[in-house]
CSV table of C-alpha atoms in Angstrom, one decimal:
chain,number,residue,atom,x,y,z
A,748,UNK,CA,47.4,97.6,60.1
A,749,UNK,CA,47.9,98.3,63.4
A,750,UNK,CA,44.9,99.4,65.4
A,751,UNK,CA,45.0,102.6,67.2
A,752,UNK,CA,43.3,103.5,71.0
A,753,UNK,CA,43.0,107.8,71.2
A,754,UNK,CA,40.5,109.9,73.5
A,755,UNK,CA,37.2,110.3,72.3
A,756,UNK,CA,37.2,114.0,73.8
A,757,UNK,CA,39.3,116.6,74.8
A,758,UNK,CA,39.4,120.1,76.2
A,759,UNK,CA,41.0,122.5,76.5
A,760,UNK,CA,41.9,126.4,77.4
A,761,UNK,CA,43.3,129.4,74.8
A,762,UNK,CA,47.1,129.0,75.6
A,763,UNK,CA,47.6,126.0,77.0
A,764,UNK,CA,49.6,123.2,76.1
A,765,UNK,CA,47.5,119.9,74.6
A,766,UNK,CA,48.8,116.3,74.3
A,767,UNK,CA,46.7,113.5,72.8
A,768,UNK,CA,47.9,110.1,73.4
A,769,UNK,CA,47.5,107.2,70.9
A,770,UNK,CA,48.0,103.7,72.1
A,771,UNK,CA,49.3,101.1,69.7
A,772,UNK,CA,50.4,98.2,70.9
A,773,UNK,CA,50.7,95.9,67.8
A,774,UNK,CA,52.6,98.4,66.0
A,775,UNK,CA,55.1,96.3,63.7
A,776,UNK,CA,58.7,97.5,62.9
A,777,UNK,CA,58.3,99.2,59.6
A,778,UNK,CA,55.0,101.1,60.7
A,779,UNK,CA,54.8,104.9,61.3
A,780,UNK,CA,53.1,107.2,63.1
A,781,UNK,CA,51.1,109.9,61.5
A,782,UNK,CA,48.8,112.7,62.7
A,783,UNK,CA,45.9,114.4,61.0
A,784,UNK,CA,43.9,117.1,61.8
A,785,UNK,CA,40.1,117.8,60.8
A,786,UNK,CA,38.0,120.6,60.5
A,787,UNK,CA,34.5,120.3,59.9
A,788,UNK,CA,33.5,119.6,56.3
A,789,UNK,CA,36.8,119.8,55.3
A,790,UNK,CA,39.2,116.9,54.4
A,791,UNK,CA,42.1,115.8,56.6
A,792,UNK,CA,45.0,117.7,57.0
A,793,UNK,CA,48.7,116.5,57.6
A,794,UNK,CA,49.8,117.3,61.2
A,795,UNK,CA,53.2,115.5,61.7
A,796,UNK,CA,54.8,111.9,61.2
A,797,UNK,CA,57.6,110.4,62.9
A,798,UNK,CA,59.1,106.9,63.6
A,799,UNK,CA,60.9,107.0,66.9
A,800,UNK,CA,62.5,109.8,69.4
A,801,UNK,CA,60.6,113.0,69.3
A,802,UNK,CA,60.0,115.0,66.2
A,803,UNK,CA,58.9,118.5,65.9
A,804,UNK,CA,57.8,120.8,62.9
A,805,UNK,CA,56.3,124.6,62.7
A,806,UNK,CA,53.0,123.2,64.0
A,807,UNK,CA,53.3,120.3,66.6
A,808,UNK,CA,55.5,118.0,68.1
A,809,UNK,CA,55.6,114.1,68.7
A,810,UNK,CA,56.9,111.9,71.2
A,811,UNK,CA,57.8,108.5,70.7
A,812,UNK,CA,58.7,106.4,73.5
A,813,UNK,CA,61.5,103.5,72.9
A,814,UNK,CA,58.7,100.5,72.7
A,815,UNK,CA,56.6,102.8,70.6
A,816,UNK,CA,53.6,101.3,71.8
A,817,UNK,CA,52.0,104.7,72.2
A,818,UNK,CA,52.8,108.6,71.0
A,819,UNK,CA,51.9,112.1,71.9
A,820,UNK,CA,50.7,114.5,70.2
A,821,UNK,CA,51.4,117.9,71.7
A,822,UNK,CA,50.1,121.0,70.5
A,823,UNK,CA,51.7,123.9,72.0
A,824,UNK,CA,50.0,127.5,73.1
A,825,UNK,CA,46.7,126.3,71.5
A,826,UNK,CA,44.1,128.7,70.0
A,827,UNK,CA,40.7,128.7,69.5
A,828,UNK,CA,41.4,127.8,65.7
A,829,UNK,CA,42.7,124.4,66.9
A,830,UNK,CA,39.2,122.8,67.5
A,831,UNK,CA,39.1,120.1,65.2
A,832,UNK,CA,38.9,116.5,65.4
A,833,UNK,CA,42.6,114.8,65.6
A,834,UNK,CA,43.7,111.1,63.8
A,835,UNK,CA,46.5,109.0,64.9
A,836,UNK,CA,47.3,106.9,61.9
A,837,UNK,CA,49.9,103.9,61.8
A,838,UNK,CA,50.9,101.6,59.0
A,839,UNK,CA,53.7,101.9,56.8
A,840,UNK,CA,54.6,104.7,54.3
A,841,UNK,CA,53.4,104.0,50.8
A,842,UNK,CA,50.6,101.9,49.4
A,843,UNK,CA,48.8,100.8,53.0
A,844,UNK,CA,44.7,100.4,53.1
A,845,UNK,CA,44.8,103.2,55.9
A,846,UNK,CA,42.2,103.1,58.4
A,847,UNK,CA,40.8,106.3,60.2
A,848,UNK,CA,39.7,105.4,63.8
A,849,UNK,CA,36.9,108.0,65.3
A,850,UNK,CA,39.7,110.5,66.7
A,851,UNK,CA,39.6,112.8,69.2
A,852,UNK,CA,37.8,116.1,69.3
A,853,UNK,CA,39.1,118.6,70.9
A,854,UNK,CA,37.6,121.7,71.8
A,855,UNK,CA,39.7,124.8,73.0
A,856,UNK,CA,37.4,127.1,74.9
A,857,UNK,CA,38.1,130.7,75.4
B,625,UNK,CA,47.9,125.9,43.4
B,626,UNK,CA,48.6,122.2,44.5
B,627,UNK,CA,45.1,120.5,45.1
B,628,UNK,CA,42.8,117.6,44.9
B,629,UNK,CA,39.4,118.7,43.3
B,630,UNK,CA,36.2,116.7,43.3
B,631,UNK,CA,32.8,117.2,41.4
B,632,UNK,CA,30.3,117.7,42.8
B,633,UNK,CA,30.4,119.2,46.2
B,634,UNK,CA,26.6,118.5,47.2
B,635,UNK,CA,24.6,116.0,45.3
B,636,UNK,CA,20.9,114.4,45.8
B,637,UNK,CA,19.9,111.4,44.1
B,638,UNK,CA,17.6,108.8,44.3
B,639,UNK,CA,17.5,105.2,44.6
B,640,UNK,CA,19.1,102.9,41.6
B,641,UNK,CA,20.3,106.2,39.7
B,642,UNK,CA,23.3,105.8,38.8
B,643,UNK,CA,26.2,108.4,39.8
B,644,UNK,CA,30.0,109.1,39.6
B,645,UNK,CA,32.0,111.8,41.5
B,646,UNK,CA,35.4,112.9,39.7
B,647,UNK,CA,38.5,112.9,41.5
B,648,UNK,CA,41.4,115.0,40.0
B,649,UNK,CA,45.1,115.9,41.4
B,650,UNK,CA,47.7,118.0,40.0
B,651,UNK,CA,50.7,116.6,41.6
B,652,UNK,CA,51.7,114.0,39.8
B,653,UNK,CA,50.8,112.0,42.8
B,654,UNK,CA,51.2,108.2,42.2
B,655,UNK,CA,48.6,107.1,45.0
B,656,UNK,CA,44.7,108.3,45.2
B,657,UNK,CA,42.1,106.6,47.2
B,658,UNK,CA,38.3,107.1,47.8
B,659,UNK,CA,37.0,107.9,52.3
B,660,UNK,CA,33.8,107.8,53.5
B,661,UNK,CA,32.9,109.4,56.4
B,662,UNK,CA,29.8,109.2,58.8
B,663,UNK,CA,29.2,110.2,62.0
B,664,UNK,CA,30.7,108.4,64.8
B,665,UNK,CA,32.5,106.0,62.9
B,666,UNK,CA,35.7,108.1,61.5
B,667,UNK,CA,36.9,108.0,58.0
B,668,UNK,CA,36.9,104.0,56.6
B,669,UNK,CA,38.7,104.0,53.1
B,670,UNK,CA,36.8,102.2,50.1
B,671,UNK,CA,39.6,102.0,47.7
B,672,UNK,CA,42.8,102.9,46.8
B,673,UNK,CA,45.2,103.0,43.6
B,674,UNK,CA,48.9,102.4,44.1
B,675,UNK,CA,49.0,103.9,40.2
B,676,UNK,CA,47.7,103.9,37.2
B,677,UNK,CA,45.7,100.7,36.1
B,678,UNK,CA,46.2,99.3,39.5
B,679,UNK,CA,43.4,99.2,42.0
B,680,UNK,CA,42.6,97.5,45.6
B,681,UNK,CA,39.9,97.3,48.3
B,682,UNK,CA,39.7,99.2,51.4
B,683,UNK,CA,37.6,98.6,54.1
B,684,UNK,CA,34.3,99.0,52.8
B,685,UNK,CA,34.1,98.6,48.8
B,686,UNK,CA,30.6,97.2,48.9
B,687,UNK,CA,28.6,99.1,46.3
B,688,UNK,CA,31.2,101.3,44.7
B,689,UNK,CA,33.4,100.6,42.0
B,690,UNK,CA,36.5,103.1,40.9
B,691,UNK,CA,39.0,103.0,38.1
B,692,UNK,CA,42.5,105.0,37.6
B,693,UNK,CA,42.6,105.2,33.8
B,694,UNK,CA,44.7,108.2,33.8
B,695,UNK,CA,47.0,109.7,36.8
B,696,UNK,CA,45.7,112.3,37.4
B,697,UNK,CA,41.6,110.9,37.5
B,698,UNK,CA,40.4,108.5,40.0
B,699,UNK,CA,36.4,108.8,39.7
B,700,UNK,CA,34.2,106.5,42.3
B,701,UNK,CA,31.4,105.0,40.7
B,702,UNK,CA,28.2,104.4,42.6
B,703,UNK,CA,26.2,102.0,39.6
B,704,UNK,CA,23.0,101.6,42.1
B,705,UNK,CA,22.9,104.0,44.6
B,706,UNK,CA,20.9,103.2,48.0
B,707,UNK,CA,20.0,105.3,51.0
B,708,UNK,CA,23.2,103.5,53.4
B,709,UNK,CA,25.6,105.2,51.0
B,710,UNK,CA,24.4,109.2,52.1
B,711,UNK,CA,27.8,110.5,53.4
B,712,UNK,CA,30.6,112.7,53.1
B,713,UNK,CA,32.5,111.2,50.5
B,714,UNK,CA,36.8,112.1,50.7
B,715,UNK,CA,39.1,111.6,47.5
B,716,UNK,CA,42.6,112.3,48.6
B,717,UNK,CA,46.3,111.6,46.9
B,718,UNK,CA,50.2,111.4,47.8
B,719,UNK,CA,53.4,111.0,46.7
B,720,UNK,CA,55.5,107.5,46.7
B,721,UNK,CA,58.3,109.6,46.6
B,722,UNK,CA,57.7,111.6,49.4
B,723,UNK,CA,59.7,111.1,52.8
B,724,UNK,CA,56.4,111.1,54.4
B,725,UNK,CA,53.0,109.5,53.8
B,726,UNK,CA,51.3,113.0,53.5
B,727,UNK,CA,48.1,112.2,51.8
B,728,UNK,CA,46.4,115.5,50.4
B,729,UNK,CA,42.5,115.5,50.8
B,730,UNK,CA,39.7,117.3,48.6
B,731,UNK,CA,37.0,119.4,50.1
B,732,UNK,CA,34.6,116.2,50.0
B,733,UNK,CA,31.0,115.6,48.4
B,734,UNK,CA,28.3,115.3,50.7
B,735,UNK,CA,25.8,113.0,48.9
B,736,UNK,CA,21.9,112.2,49.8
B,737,UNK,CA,20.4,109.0,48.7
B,738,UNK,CA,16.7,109.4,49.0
């Protein structure tokens, strides 16, 4: 499984834009990228998963470059709600050991 | 309601005693597998069931043991419980059949070992 490189720590202001990059640079052709978000003492929470190119859903959108040794998560107008803890995943879809690095907390101040 | 249930939510024990927290899902999910989580070090999976009957290792299995006897149930099994296995514990489940590898997560146990 690929092993992933995010930001320890992040801040941030009410409305602003937030993008947390994940470097992985043994990513192998069938892996995928996934996002999670935590809250705390709460279980992880689907974000957003993509392959290549730039994909975007009601809550988030991620960019791919064409190597896809990194991605970017970016997490438009962000409110105060959005503190949490965020997990870059990548392995393949179905059936992987998935491994959880430490994420990165971010913290959106008012 | 879609959901991943786990009992209990809190539990102390002691030493030796042995335990089990339940693991249920409700949809129809083929894959389940068992996160611990500790401070500082992220969530490392213990193990995981592609289905029923079939299990695997995760990262840190030491000390547990799990079984999937029934699709919906996937309790983690703690026969001698020490002190290094206080955490919040994770159970979460998703669908082979889904386009993506959205795994749903319970609300977690938080267990003591004294």
């Amino acid at each position: 499984l690929a092993k992933t490189t995010q930001p320890i720590s992040m801040d941030s202001y009410e409305g602003q834009e937030v993008n947390i990059t994940c470097s992985h640079n043994n990513i192998a052709t069938n892996d995928y990228i996934t996002w999670y978000q935590q809250f705390p003492s709460q279980g992880p929470r689907f974000i957003i998963q993509g392959y290549k190119t730039k994909v975007t859903n009601e809550v988030a959108s991620l960019f791919i470059p064409a190597d896809r040794k990194s991605s970017t998560l970016s997490l438009p107008r962000v409110s105060l709600s959005d503190t949490a803890v965020y997990y870059c995943l990548v392995g393949v879809i179905y059936g992987q050991n998935f491994v959880f690095g430490p994420g990165t907390r971010l913290s959106v101040l008012p | 309601e879609a959901q991943v249930t786990q009992n209990p939510r809190y539990l102390i024990t002691v030493t030796g005693k042995k335990l089990t927290v339940t693991c249920s899902q409700n949809m129809n999910h083929e894959y389940m597998s068992w996160y611990r989580q500790d401070p500082g070090l992220g969530l490392r999976q213990i193990y995981y069931s592609m289905n029923v009957e079939v299990t695997d290792k995760g990262d840190v299995p030491e000390g547990y043991k799990v079984s999937r006897k029934e699709k919906r149930n996937f309790p983690l099994i703690l026969e001698s419980p020490s002190p290094n296995q206080t955490s919040l514990y994770f159970c979460a489940s998703s669908n082979s059949g889904s386009v993506y590898n959205e795994q749903f997560f319970g609300p977690g146990t938080r267990l003591t070992v004294l």
